[in-house]
mmCIF file of C-alpha atoms in Angstrom:
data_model
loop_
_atom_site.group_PDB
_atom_site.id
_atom_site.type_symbol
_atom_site.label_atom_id
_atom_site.label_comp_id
_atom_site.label_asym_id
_atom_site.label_seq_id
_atom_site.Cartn_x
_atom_site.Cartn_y
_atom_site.Cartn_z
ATOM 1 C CA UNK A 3 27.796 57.642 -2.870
ATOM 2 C CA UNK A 4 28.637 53.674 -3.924
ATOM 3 C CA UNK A 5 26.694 53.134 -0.971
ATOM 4 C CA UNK A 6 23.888 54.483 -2.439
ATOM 5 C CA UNK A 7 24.460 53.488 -5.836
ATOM 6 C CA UNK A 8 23.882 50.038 -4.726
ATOM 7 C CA UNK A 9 20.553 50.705 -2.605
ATOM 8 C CA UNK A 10 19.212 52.220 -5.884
ATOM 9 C CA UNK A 11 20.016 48.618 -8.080
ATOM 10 C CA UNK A 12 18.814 46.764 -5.481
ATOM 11 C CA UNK A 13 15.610 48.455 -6.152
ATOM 12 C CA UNK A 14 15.089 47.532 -9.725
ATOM 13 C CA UNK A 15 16.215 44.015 -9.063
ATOM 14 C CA UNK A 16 13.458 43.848 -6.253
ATOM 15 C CA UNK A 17 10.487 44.440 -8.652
ATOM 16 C CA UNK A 18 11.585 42.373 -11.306
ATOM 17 C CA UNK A 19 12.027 39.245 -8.438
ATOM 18 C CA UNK A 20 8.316 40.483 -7.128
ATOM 19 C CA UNK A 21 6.921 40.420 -11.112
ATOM 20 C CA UNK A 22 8.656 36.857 -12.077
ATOM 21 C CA UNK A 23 7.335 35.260 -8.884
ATOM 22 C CA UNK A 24 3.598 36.792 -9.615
ATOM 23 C CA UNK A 25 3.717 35.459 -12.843
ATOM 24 C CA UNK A 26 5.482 31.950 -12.657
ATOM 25 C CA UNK A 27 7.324 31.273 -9.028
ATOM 26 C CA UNK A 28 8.672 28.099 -10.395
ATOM 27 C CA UNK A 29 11.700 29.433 -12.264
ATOM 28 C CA UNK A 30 15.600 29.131 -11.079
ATOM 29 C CA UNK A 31 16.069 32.584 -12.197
ATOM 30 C CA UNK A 32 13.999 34.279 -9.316
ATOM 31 C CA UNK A 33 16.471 32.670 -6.809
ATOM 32 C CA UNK A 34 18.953 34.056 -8.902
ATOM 33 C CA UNK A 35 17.223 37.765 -8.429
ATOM 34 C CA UNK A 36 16.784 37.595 -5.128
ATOM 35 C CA UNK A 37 20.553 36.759 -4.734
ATOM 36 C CA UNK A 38 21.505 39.549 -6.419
ATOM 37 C CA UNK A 39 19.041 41.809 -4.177
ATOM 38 C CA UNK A 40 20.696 40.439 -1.292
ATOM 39 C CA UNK A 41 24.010 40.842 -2.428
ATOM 40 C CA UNK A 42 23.472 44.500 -3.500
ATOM 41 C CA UNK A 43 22.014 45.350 -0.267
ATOM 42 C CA UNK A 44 24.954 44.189 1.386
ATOM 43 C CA UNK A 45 27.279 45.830 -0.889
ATOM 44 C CA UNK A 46 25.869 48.729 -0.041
ATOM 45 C CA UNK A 47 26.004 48.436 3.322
ATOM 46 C CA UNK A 48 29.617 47.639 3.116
ATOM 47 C CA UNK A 49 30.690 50.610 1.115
ATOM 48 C CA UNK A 50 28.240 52.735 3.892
ATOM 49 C CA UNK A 51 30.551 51.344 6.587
ATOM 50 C CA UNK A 52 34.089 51.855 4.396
ATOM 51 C CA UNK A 53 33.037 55.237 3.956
ATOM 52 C CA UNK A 54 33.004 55.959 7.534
ATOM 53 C CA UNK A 55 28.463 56.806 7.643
ATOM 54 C CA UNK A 56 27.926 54.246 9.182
ATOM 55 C CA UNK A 57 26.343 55.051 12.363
ATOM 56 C CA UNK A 58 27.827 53.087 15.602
ATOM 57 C CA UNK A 59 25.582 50.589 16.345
ATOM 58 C CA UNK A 60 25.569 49.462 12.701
ATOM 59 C CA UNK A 61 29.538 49.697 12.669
ATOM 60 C CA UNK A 62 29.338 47.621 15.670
ATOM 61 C CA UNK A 63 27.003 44.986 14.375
ATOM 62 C CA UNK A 64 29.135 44.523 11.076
ATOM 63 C CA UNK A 65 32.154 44.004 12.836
ATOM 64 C CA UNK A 66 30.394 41.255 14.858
ATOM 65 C CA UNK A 67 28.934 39.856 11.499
ATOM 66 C CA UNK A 68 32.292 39.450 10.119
ATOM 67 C CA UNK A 69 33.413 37.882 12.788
ATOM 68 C CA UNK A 70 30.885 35.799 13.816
ATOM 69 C CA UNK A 71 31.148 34.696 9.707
ATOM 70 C CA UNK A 72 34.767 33.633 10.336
ATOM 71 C CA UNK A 73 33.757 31.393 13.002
ATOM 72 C CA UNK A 74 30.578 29.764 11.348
ATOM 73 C CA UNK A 75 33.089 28.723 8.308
ATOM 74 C CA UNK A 76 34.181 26.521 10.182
ATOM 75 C CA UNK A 77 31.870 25.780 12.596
ATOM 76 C CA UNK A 78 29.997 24.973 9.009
ATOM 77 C CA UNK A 79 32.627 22.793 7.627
ATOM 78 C CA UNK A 80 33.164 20.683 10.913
ATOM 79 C CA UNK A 81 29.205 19.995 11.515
ATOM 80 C CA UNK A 82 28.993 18.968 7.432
ATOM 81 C CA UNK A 83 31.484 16.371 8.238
ATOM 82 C CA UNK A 84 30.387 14.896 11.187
ATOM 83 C CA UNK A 85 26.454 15.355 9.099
ATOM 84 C CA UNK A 86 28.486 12.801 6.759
ATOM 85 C CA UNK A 87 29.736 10.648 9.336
ATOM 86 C CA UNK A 88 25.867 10.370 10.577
ATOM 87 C CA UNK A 89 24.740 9.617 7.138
ATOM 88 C CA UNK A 90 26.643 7.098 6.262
ATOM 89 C CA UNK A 91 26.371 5.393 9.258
ATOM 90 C CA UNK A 92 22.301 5.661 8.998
ATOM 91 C CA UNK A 93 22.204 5.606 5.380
ATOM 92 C CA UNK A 94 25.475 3.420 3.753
ATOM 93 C CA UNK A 95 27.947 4.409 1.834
ATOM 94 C CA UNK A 96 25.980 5.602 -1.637
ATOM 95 C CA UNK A 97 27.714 8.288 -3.476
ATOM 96 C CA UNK A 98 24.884 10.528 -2.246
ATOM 97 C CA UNK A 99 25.317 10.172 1.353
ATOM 98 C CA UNK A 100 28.979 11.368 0.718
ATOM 99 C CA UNK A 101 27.782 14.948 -0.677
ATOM 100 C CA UNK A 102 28.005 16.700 3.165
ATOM 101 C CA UNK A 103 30.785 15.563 4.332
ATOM 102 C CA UNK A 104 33.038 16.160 1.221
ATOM 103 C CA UNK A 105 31.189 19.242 1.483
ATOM 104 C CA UNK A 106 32.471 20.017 4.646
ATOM 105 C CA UNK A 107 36.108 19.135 3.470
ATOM 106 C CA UNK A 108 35.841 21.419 0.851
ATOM 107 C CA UNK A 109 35.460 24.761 2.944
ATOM 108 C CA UNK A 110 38.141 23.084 5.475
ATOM 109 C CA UNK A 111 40.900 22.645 2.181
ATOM 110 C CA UNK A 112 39.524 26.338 1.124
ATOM 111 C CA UNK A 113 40.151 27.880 4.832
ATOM 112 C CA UNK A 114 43.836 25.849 4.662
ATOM 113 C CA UNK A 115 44.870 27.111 1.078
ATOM 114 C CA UNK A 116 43.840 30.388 1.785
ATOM 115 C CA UNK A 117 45.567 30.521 5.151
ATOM 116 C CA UNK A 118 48.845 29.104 3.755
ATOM 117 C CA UNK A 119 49.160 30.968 0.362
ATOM 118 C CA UNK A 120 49.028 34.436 2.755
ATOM 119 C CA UNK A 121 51.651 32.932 5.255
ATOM 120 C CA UNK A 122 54.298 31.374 2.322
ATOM 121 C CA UNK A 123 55.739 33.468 -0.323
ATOM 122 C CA UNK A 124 54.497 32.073 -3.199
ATOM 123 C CA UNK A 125 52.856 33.827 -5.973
ATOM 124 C CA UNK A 126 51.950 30.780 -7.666
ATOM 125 C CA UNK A 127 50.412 29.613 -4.684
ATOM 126 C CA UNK A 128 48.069 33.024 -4.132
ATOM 127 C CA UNK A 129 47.488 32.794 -7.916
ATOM 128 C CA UNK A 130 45.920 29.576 -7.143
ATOM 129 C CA UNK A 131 44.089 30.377 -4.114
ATOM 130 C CA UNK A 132 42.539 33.274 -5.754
ATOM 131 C CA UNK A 133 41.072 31.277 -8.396
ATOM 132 C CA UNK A 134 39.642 28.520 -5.738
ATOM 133 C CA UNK A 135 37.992 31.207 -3.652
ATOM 134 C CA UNK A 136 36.860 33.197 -6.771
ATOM 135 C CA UNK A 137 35.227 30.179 -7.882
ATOM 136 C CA UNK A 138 33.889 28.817 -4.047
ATOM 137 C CA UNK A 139 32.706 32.661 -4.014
ATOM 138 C CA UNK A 140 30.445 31.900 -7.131
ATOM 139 C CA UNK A 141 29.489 28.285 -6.015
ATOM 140 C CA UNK A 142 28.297 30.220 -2.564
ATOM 141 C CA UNK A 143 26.333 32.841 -4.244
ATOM 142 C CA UNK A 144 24.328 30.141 -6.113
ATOM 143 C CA UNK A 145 23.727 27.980 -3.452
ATOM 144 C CA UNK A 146 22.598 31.002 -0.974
ATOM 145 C CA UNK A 147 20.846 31.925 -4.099
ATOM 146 C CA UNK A 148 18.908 28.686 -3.950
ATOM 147 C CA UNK A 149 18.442 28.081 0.054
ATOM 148 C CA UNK A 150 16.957 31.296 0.450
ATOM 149 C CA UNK A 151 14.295 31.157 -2.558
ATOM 150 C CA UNK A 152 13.528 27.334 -1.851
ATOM 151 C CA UNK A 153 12.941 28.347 1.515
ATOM 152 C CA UNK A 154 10.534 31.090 0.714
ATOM 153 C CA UNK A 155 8.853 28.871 -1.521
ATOM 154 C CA UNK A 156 8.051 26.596 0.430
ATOM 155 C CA UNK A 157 6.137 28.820 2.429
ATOM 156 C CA UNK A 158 3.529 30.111 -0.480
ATOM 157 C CA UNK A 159 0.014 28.613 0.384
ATOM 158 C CA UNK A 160 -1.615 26.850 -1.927
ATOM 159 C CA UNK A 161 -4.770 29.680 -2.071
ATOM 160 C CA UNK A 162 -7.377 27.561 -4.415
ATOM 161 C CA UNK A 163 -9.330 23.939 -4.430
ATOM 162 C CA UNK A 164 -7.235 21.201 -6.480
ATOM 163 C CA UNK A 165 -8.705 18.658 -8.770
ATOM 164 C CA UNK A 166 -5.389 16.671 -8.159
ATOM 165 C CA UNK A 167 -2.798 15.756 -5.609
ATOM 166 C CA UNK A 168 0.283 13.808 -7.012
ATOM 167 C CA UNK A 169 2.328 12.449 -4.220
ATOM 168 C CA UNK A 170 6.131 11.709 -5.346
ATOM 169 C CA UNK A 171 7.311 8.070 -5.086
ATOM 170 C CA UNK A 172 11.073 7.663 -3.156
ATOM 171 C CA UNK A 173 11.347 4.193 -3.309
ATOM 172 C CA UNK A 174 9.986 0.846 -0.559
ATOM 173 C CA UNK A 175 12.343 -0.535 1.229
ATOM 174 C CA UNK A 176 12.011 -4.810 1.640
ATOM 175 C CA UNK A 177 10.080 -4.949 -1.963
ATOM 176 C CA UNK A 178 7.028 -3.605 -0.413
ATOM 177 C CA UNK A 179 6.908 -1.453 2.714
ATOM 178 C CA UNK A 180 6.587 2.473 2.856
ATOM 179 C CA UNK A 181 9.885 3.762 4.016
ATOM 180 C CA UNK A 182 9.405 6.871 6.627
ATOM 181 C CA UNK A 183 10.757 9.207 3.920
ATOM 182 C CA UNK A 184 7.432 8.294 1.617
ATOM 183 C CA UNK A 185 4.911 7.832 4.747
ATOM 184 C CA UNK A 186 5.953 11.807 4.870
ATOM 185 C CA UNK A 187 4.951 12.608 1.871
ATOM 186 C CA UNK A 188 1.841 10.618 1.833
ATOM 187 C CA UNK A 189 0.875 11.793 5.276
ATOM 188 C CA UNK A 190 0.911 15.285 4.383
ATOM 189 C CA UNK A 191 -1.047 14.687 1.074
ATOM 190 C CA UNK A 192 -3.788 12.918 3.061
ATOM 191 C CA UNK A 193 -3.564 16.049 5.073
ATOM 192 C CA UNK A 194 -4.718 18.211 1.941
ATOM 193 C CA UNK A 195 -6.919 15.806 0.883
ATOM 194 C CA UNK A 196 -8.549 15.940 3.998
ATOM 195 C CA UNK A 197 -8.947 19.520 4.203
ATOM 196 C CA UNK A 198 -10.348 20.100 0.944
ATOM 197 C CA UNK A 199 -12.727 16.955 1.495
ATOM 198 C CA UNK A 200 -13.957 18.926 4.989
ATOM 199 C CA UNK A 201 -14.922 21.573 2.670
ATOM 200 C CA UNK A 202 -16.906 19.657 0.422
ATOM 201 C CA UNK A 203 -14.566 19.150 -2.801
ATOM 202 C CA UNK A 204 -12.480 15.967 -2.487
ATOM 203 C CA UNK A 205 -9.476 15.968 -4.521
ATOM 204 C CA UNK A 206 -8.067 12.378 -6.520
ATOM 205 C CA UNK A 207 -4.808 11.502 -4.879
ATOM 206 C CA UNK A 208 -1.980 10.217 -7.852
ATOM 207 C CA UNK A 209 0.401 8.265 -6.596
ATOM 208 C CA UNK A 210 3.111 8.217 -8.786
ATOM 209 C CA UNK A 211 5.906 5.333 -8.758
ATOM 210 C CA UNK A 212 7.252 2.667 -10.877
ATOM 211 C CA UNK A 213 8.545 -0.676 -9.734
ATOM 212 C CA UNK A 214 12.076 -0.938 -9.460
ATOM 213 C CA UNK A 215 14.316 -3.870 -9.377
ATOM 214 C CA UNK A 216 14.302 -4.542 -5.978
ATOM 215 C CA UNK A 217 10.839 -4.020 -5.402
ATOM 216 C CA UNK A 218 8.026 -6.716 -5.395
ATOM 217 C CA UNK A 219 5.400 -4.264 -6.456
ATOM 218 C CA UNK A 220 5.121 -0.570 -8.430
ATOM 219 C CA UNK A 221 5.565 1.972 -5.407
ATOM 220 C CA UNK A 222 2.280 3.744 -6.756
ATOM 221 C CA UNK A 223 0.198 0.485 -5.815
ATOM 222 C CA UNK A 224 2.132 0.287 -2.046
ATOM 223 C CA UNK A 225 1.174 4.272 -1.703
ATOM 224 C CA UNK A 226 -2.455 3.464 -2.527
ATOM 225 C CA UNK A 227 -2.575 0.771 -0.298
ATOM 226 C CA UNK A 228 -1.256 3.019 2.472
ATOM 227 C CA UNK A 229 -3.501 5.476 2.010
ATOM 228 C CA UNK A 230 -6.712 3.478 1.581
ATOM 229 C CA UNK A 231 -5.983 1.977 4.814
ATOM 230 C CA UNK A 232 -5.506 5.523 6.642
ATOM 231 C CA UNK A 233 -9.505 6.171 5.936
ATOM 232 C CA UNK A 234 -8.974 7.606 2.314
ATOM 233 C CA UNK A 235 -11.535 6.023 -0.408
ATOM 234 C CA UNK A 236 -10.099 4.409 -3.141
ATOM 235 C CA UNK A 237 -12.406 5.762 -5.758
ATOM 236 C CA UNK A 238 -10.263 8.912 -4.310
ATOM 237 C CA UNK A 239 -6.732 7.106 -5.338
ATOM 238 C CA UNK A 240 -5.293 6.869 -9.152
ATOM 239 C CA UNK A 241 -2.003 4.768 -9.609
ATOM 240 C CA UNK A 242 0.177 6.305 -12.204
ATOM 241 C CA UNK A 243 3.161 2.908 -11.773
ATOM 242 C CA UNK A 244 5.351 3.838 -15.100
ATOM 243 C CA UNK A 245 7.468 6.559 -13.674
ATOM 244 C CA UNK A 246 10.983 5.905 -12.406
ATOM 245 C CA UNK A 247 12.375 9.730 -12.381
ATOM 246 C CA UNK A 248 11.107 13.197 -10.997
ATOM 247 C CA UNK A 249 10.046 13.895 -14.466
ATOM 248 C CA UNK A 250 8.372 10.704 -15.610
ATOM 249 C CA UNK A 251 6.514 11.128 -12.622
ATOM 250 C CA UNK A 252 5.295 14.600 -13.128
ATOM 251 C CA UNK A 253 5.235 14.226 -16.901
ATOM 252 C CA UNK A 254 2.901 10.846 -16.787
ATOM 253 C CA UNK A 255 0.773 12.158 -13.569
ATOM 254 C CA UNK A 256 0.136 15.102 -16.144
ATOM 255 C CA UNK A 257 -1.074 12.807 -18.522
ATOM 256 C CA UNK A 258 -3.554 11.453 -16.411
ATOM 257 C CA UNK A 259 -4.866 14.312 -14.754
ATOM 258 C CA UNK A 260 -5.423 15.834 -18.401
ATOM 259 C CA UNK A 261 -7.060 12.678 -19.353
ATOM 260 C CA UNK A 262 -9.861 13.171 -16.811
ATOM 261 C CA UNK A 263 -9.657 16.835 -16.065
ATOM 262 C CA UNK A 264 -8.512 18.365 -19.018
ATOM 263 C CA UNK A 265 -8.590 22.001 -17.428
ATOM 264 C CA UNK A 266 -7.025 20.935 -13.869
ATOM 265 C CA UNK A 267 -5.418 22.391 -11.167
ATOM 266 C CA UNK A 268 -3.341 20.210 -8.851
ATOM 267 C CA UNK A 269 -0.734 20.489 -5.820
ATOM 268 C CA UNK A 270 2.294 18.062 -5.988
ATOM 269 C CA UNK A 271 3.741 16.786 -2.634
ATOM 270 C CA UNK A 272 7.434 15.694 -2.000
ATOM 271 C CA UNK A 273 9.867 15.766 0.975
ATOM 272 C CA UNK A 274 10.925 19.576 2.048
ATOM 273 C CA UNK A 275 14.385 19.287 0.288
ATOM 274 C CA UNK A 276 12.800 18.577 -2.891
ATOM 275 C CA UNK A 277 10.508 21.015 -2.929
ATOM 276 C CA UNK A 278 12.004 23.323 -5.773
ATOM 277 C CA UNK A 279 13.418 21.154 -7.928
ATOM 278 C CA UNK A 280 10.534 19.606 -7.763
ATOM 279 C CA UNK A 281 8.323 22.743 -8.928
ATOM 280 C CA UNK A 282 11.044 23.288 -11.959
ATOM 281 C CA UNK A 283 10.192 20.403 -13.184
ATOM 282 C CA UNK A 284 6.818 20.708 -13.249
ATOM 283 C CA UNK A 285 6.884 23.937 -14.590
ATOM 284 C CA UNK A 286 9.173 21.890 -17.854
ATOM 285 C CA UNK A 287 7.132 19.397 -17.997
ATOM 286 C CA UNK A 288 3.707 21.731 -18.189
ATOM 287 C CA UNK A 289 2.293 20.544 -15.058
ATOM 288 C CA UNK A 290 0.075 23.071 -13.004
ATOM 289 C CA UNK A 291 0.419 23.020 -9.708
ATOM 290 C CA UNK A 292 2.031 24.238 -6.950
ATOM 291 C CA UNK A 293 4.892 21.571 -5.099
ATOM 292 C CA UNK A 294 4.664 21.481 -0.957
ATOM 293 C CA UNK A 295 6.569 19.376 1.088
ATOM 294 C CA UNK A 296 6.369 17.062 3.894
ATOM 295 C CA UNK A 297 8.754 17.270 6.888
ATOM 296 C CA UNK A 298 12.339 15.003 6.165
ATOM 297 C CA UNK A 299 14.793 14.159 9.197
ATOM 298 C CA UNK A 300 17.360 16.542 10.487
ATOM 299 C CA UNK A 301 20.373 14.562 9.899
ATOM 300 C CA UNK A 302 18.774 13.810 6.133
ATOM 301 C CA UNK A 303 18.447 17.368 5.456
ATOM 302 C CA UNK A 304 21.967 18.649 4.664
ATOM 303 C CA UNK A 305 22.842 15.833 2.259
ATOM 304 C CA UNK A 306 19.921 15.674 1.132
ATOM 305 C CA UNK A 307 19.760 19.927 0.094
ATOM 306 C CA UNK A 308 23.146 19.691 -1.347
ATOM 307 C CA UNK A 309 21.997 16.438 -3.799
ATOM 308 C CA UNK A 310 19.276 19.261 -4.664
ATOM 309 C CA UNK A 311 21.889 22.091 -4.958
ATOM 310 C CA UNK A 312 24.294 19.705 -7.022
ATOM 311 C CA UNK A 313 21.457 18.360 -9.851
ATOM 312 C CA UNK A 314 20.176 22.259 -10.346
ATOM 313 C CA UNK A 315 23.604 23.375 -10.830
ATOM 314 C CA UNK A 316 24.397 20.853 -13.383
ATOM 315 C CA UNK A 317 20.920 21.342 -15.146
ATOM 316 C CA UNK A 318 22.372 24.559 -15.922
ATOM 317 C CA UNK A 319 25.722 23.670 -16.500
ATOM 318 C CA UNK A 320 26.703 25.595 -19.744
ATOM 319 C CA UNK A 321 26.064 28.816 -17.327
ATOM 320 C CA UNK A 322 27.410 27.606 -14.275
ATOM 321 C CA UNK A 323 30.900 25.870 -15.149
ATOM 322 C CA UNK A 324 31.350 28.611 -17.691
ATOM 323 C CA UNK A 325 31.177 31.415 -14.859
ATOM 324 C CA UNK A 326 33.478 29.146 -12.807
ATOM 325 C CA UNK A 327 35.899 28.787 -15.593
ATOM 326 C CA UNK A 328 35.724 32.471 -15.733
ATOM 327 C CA UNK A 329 36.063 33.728 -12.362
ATOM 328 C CA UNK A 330 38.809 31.007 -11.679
ATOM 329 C CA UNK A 331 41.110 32.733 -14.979
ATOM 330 C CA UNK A 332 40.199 36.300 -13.393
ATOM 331 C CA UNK A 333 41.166 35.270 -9.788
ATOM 332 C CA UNK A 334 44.682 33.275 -11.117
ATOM 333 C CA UNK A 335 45.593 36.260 -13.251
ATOM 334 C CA UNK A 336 44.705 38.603 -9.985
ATOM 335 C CA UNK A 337 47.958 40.939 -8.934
ATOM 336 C CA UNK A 338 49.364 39.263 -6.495
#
């Protein structure tokens, strides 16, 4: 019966996620839904299994789950550390080139609490690893959460023409030279450009940067230049050269676009990883368009999702460190 109970919310939860997305696939909350889909579904198969229904192949396959689970913990924590290791030795030692290897050490001091407060008898001790695993439980459900809807949006098409397509500055690197990370971004908006040109409706590429301190120009004007000399016309290329954040971008690329379109469609193009952060800010700052992404390094990846992960969660912090306040006081005040 609780196996079916589930099934049947799952449902419910399944249409809502398929009506938000129709209607505005740029919200947080949808990755929230299809969490909770996920999670129901496996509830249900869980109680289907406790209950002894479970046909044998499906018994079979759980039991491997769980154990192949046990193992990727920490086969996950050991390849996020040595993912750090590679970072900083590619990348420096920034604060943000940390995030996967403390990362990593997080699920290893989770496995070792755990571990130890069921081999000592200490009921402060399980007190305390309830509320850490409580809390890393709620931490994983949002991040899950997260990976799997930023995944599946990254794979919606764009389906119409654009008037507009704002490529994402990331910064130069010796005052004035596209960095790999950019000459991603700008090679896949070329890409669209191109294929919207072929058809006989060339889209204005934005290129969206600000100078920074370091740099001897605005990034915007060392985008244009880079594209202009890969075969795209520069009556094709706006410079938007304010911006210095996500949202300045978007927000003063909107500006722009308005000003000559004032009914405009538009893609935005960033690095995979950014992808739905990305689109949540341009659906707060009232941009429309749809935000693709360009491919990013392997060992750049990791660190780079969790940075993603991180700014997201703290967006919505009232929510999220509320929840972990709570589920930390109901795992320390567990029986022990």
């Amino acid at each position: 019966m609780p196996a079916v109970i589930f099934a049947i919310l799952a449902g419910p939860a399944f249409l809502l996620l398929l009506a938000r997305t129709r209607q505005d696939p740029r919200r947080f909350g949808n990755a929230v839904l299809l969490g909770l889909c996920l999670v129901l579904l496996t509830l249900a198969l869980l109680a289907q299994v406790a209950t002894g229904s479970a046909p044998a192949p499906l018994l079979a396959a759980v039991t491997l789950a769980f154990a192949l689970l046990a193992l990727g913990v920490l086969a996950l924590a050991f390849f996020l550390i040595a993912n750090g290791v590679t970072m900083v030795r590619k990348e420096g030692r920034r604060p943000a080139n940390l995030l996967s290897g403390l990362a990593g050490l997080a699920v290893l001091g989770c496995v070792t609490l755990t571990v130890t407060a069921a081999d000592l008898d200490s009921a402060p001790l399980r007190h305390v690893a309830g509320a850490v695993l409580l809390v890393a439980g709620y931490v994983s459900y949002v991040f899950l959460s997260f990976l799997a809807y930023a995944f599946l949006y990254a794979r919606l098409k764009v389906r119409h023409d654009v008037d507009f397509v704002v490529v994402l500055g990331s910064g130069l690197v010796g005052g004035s030279r596209v960095p790999p990370l950019l000459a991603s971004r700008l090679q896949r908006a070329r890409a669209v450009y191109e294929a919207q040109a072929a058809r006989g409706t060339p889209p204005v590429l934005v290129t969206s940067g600000g100078q920074g301190p370091d740099e001897d120009l605005p990034e915007a004007e060392a985008m244009a230049d880079y594209l202009i000399a890969r075969g795209v016309p520069e009556r094709h290329v706006v410079r938007e050269n304010r911006s210095r954040t996500t949202e300045e971008n978007l927000r003063f690329s909107e500006a722009l676009m308005r000003e000559r379109v004032p009914d405009h469609r538009c893609v935005v193009v960033t690095n995979n990883f950014h992808v739905f952060r990305a689109a949540l800010t341009a659906r707060r700052t009232g941009v429309n368009g749809q935000v693709i992404g360009s491919p990013t390094a392997a060992y750049f990846w990791p660190s780079a999702t969790i940075r993603e992960f991180a700014a997201i969660f703290l967006h919505y912090r009232a929510v999220n460190l509320g929840s972990c306040a709570l589920v930390a006081l109901m795992g320390f005040f567990l029986p022990s």
